[in-house]
Tab-separated table of C-alpha atoms in Angstrom:
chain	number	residue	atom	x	y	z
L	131	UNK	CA	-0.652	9.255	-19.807
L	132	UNK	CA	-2.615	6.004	-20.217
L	133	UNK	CA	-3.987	4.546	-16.678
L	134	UNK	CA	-4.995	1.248	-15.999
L	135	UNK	CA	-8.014	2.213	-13.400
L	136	UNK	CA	-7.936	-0.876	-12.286
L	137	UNK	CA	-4.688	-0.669	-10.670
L	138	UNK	CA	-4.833	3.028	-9.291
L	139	UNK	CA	-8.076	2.695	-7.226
L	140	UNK	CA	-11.618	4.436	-7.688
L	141	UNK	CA	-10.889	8.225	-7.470
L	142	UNK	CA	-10.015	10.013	-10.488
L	143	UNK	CA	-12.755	7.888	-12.424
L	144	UNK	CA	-15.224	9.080	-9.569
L	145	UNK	CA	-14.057	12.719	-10.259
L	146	UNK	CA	-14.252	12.524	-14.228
L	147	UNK	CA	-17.738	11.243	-14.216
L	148	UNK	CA	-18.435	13.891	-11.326
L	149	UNK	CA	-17.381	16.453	-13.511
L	150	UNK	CA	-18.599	15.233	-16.581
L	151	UNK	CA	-22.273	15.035	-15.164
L	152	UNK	CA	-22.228	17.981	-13.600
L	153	UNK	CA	-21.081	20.177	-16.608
L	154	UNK	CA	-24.461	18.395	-18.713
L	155	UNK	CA	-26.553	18.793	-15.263
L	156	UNK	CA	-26.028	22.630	-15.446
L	157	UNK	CA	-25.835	22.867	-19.166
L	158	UNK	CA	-29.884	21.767	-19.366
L	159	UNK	CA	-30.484	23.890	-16.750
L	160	UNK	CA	-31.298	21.516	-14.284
L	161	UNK	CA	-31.036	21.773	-10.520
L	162	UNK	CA	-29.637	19.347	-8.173
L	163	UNK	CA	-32.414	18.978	-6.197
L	164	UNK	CA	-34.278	17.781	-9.400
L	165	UNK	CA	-31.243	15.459	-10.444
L	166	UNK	CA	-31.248	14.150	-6.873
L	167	UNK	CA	-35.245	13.127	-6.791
L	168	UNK	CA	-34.685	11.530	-10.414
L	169	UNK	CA	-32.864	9.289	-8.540
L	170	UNK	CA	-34.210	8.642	-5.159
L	171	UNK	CA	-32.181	11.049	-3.373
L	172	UNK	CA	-31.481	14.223	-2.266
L	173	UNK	CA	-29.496	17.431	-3.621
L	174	UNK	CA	-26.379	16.333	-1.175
L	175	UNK	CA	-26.201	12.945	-2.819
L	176	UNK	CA	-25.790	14.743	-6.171
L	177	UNK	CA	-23.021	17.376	-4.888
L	178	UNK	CA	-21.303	14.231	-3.332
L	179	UNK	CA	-21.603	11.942	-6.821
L	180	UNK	CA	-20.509	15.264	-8.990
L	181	UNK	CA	-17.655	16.125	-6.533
L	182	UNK	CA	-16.218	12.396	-6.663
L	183	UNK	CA	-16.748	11.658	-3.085
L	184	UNK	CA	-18.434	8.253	-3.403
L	185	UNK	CA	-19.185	5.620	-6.210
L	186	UNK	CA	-21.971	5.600	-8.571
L	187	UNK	CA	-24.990	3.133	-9.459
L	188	UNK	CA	-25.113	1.837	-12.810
L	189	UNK	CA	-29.225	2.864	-12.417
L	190	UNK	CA	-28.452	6.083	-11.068
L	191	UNK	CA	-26.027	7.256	-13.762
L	192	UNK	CA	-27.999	5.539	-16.755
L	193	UNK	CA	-31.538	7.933	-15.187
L	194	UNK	CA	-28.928	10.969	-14.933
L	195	UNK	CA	-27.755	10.905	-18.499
L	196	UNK	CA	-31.715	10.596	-19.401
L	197	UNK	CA	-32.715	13.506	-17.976
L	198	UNK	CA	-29.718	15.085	-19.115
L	199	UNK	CA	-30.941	14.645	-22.453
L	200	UNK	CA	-27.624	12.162	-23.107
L	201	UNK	CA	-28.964	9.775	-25.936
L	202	UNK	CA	-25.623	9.083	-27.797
L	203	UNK	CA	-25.159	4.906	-27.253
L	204	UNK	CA	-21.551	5.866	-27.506
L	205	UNK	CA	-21.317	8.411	-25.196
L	206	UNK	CA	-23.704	6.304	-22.487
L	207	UNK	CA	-21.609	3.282	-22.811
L	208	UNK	CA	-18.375	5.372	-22.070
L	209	UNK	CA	-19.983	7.357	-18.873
L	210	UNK	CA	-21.454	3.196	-17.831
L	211	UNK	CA	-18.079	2.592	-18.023
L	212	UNK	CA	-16.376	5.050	-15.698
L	213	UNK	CA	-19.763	4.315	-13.469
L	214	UNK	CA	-18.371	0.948	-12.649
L	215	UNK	CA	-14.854	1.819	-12.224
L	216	UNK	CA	-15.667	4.168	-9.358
L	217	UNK	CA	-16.698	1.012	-7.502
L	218	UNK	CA	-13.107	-0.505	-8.009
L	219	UNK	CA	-10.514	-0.950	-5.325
L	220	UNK	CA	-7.165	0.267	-5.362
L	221	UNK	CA	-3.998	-1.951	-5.019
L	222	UNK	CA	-4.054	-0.365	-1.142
L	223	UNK	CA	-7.319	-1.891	-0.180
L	224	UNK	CA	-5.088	-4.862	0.818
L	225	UNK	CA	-3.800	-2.344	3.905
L	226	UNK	CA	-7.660	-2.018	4.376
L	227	UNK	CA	-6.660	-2.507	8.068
L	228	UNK	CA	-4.931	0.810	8.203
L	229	UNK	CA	-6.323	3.146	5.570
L	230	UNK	CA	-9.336	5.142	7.138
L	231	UNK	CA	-11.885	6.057	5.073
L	232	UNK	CA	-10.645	9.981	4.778
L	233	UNK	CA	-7.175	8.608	3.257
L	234	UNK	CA	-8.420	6.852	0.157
L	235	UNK	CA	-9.474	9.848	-1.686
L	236	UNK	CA	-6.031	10.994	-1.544
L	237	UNK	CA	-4.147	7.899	-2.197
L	238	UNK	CA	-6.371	7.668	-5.405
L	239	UNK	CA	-5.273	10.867	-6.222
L	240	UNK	CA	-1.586	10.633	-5.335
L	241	UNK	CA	-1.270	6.791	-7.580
L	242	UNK	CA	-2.893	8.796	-10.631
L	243	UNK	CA	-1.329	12.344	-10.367
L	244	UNK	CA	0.648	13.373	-13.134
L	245	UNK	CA	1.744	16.225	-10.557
L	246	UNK	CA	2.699	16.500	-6.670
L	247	UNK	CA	3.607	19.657	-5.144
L	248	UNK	CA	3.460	19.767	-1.488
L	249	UNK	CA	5.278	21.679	2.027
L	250	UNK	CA	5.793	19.508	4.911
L	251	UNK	CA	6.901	21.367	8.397
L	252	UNK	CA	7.224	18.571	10.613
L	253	UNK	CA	8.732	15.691	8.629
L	254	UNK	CA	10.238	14.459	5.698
L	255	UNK	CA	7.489	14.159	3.276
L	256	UNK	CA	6.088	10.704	3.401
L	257	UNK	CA	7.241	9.938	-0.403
L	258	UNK	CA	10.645	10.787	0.795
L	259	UNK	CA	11.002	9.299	3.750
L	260	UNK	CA	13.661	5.720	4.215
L	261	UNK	CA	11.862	3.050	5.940
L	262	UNK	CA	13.281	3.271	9.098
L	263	UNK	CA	12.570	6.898	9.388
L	264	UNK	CA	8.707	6.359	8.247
L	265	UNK	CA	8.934	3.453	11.360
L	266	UNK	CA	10.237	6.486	13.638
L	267	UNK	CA	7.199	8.789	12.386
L	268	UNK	CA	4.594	6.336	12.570
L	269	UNK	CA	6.214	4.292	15.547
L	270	UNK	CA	5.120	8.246	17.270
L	271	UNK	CA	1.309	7.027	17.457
L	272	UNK	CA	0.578	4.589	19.515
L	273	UNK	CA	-0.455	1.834	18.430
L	274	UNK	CA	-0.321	-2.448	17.779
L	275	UNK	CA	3.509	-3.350	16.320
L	276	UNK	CA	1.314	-5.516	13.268
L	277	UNK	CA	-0.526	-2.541	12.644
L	278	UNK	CA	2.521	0.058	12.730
L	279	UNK	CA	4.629	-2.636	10.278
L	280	UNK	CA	1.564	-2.562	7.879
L	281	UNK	CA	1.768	1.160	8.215
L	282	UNK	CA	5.242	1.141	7.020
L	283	UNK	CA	4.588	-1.264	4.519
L	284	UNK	CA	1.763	0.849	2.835
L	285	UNK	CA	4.436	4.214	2.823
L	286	UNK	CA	7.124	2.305	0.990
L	287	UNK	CA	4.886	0.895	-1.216
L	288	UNK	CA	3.245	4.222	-1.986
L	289	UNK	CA	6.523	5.445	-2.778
L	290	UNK	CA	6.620	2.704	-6.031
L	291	UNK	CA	5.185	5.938	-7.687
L	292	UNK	CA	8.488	7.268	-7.932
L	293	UNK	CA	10.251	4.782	-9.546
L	294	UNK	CA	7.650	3.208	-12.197
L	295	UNK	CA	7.937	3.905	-15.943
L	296	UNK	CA	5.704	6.990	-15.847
L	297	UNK	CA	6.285	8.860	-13.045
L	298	UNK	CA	4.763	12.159	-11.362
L	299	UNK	CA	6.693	15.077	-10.907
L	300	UNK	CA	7.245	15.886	-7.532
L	301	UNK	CA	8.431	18.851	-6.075
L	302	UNK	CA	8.331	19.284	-2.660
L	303	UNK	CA	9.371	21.785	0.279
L	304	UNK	CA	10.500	20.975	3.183
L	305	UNK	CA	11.019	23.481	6.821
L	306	UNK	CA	14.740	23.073	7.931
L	307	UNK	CA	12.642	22.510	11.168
L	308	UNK	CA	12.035	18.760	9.841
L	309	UNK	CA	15.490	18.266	8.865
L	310	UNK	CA	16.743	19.345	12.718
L	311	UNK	CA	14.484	17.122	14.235
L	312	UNK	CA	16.331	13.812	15.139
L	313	UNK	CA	13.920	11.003	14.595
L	314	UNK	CA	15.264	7.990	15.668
L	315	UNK	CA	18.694	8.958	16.156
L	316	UNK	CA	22.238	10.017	14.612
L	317	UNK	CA	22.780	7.833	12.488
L	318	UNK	CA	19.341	7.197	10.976
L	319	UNK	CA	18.731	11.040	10.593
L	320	UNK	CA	22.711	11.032	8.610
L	321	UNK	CA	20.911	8.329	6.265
L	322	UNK	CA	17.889	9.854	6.228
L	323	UNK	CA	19.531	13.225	5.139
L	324	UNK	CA	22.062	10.599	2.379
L	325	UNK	CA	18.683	9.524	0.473
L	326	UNK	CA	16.945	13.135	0.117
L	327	UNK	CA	20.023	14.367	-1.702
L	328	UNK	CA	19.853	11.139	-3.666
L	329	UNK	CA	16.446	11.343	-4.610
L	330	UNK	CA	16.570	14.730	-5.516
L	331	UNK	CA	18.919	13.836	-8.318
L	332	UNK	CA	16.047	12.351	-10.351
L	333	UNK	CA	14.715	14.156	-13.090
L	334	UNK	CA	11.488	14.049	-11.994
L	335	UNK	CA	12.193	15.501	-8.078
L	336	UNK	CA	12.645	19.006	-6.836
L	337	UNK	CA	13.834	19.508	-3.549
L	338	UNK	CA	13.904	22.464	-1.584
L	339	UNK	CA	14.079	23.794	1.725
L	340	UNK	CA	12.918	26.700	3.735
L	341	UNK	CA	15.682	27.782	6.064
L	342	UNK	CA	15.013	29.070	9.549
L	343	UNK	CA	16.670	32.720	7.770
L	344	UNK	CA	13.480	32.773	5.765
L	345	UNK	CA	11.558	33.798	8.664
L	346	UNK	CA	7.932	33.466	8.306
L	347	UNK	CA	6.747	32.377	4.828
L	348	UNK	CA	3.287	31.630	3.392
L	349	UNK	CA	2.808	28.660	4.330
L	350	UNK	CA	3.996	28.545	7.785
L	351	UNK	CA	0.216	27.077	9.410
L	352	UNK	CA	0.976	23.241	8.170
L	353	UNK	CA	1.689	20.796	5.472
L	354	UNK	CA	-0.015	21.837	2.136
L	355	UNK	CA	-0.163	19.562	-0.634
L	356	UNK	CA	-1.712	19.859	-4.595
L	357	UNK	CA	-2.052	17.172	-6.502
L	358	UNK	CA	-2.858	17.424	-10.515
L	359	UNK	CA	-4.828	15.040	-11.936
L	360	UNK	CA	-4.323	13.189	-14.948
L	361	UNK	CA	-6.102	13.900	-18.515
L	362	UNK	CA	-6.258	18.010	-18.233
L	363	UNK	CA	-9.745	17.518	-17.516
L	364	UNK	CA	-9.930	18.383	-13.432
L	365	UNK	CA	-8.894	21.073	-11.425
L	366	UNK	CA	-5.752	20.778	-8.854
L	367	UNK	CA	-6.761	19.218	-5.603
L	368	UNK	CA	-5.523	20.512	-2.677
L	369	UNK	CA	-4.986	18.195	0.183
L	370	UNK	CA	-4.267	19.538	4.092
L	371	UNK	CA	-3.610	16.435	6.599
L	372	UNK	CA	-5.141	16.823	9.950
L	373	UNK	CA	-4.079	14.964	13.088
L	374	UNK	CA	-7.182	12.829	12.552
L	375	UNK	CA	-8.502	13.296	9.362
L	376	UNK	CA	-7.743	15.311	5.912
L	377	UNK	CA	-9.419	18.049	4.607
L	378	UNK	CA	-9.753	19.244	0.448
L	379	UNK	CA	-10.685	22.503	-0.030
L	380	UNK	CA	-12.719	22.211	-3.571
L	381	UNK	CA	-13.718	26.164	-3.873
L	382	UNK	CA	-12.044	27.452	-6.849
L	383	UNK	CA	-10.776	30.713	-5.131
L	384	UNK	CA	-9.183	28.181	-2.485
L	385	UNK	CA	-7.804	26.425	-4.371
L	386	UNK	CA	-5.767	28.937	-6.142
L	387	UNK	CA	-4.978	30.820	-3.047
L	388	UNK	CA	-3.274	27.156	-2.153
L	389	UNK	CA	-1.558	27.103	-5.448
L	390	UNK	CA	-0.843	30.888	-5.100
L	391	UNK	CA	1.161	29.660	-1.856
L	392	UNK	CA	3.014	26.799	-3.547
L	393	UNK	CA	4.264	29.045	-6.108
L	394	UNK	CA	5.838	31.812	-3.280
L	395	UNK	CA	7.210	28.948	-1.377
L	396	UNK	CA	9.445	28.321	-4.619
L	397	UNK	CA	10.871	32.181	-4.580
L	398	UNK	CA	11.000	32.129	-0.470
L	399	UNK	CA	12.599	28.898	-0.603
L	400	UNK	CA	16.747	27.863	-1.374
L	401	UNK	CA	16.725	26.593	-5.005
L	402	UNK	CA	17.181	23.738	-5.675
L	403	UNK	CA	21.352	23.627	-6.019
L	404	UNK	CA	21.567	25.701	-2.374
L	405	UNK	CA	19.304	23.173	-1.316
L	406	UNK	CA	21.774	20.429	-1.956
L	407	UNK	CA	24.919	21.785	-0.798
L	408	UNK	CA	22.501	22.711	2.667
L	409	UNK	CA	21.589	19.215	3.015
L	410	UNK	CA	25.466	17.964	2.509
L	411	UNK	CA	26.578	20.678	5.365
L	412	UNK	CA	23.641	19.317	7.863
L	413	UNK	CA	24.777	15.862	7.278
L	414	UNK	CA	28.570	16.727	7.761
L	415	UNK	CA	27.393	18.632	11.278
L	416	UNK	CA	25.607	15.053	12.242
């Protein structure tokens, strides 16, 4: 799938140059502490620039991919490239006013994934979610009413994913425990309930739900979600949202313990049909 990087924000060019200089880093043998003074810094700077955690220097890149023995014009020019990409800003930098810093990684990754899997235990997932439910959710922190609207704002327009010409598949499971919590009311729960089972027709959404008859399942401890990115070049990136913050486990054996989850939340969980004819039976008993 083609991306215009332009439009989807600084991460998953951050993370292919990442990985691309760290694969001819370790291929010459070279250690980060010696990449790191090549370039006026320190090993941590290096491990932060190869794990896609902050944008590159045109300078800093151009000295890597010297001492990395890089001397192919072609190959330079393309790496330059990507350099000055990571330094782009993503069509959310407009809700710069509500983003924290710890969310843009993920909303780089979540424009540009060509695959969402993810278990929510308190709520409707945020992609999922009608406006005036998100308002309910995010109306539960306090804060300014301009600054909740923008929240709002950002969620529905995150949810544009869903709906453009190329769109991620997204499968998602949900705890019955979010579907019997009224947010808002009655009659905003019976609509909220309505659009899930619409949603879930699309060919590109899976919806299921974990029933309190499951018991206790794998992923039980809090929202999980793993995001693919695009190209077949990176690994999954797991995502776990924090009440201030979000953490990504980038350890290879955590990461497939996290996908190792996902996958037994799809045999503990209804399929997908059961799914649907639960979701019609909770909004009848509304």
């Amino acid at each position: 799938m083609a991306l215009d990087f332009r439009q989807t924000g600084p991460t998953v060019p951050r993370m292919i140059l990442g990985n691309r200089l760290r694969a001819l880093r370790e291929a010459r043998g070279i250690t980060g502490a010696d990449a790191g003074r090549e370039i006026r810094g320190s090993h941590s700077k290096i491990s932060r620039l190869e794990m896609g955690r902050t944008g590159f220097k045109a300078r800093d890149v151009a000295d890597l991919l010297t001492l990395y023995g890089v001397l192919d014009e072609g190959e330079r020019a393309t790496l330059l490239a990507l350099a000055r990409e990571s330094n782009s800003q993503g069509w959310w930098q407009y809700y710069h006013d509500v983003v924290p810093s710890w969310l843009h990684v993920y909303l780089g990754l979540e424009q540009t994934a060509t695959v969402i899997r993810g278990y929510e235990l308190q709520f409707v997932p945020g992609l999922l979610q009608t406006e005036e439910y998100a308002r309910a959710v995010i109306g539960l922190d306090p804060d300014e009413e301009e600054r909740l609207e923008r929240k709002v704002q950002l969620r529905m327009a995150r949810q544009q994913i869903l709906r453009r010409a190329q769109p991620p598949y997204l499968w998602t499971v949900i705890d019955e425990t979010a579907l019997r919590r009224s947010m808002g009311g009655r009659e905003l729960m019976r609509r909220q309930l309505a659009y899930l089972i619409e949603v879930s027709h699309l060919p590109h959404v899976t919806v299921q739900v974990v029933p309190f008859s499951a018991g206790a399942h794998s992923a039980i401890a809090g929202p999980v979600t793993v995001l693919r990115p695009p190209g077949g070049e990176l690994p999954d990136v797991v995502y776990l949202e924090q009440l201030t913050g979000g953490a990504y486990p980038d350890k290879p054996g955590e990461v497939e313990q996290y996908r190792h989850v996902m996958n037994r939340l799809a045999v503990e969980a209804m399929p997908p049909a059961e799914t649907e004819v639960f979701l019609r039976n909770a909004l009848r008993e509304l």
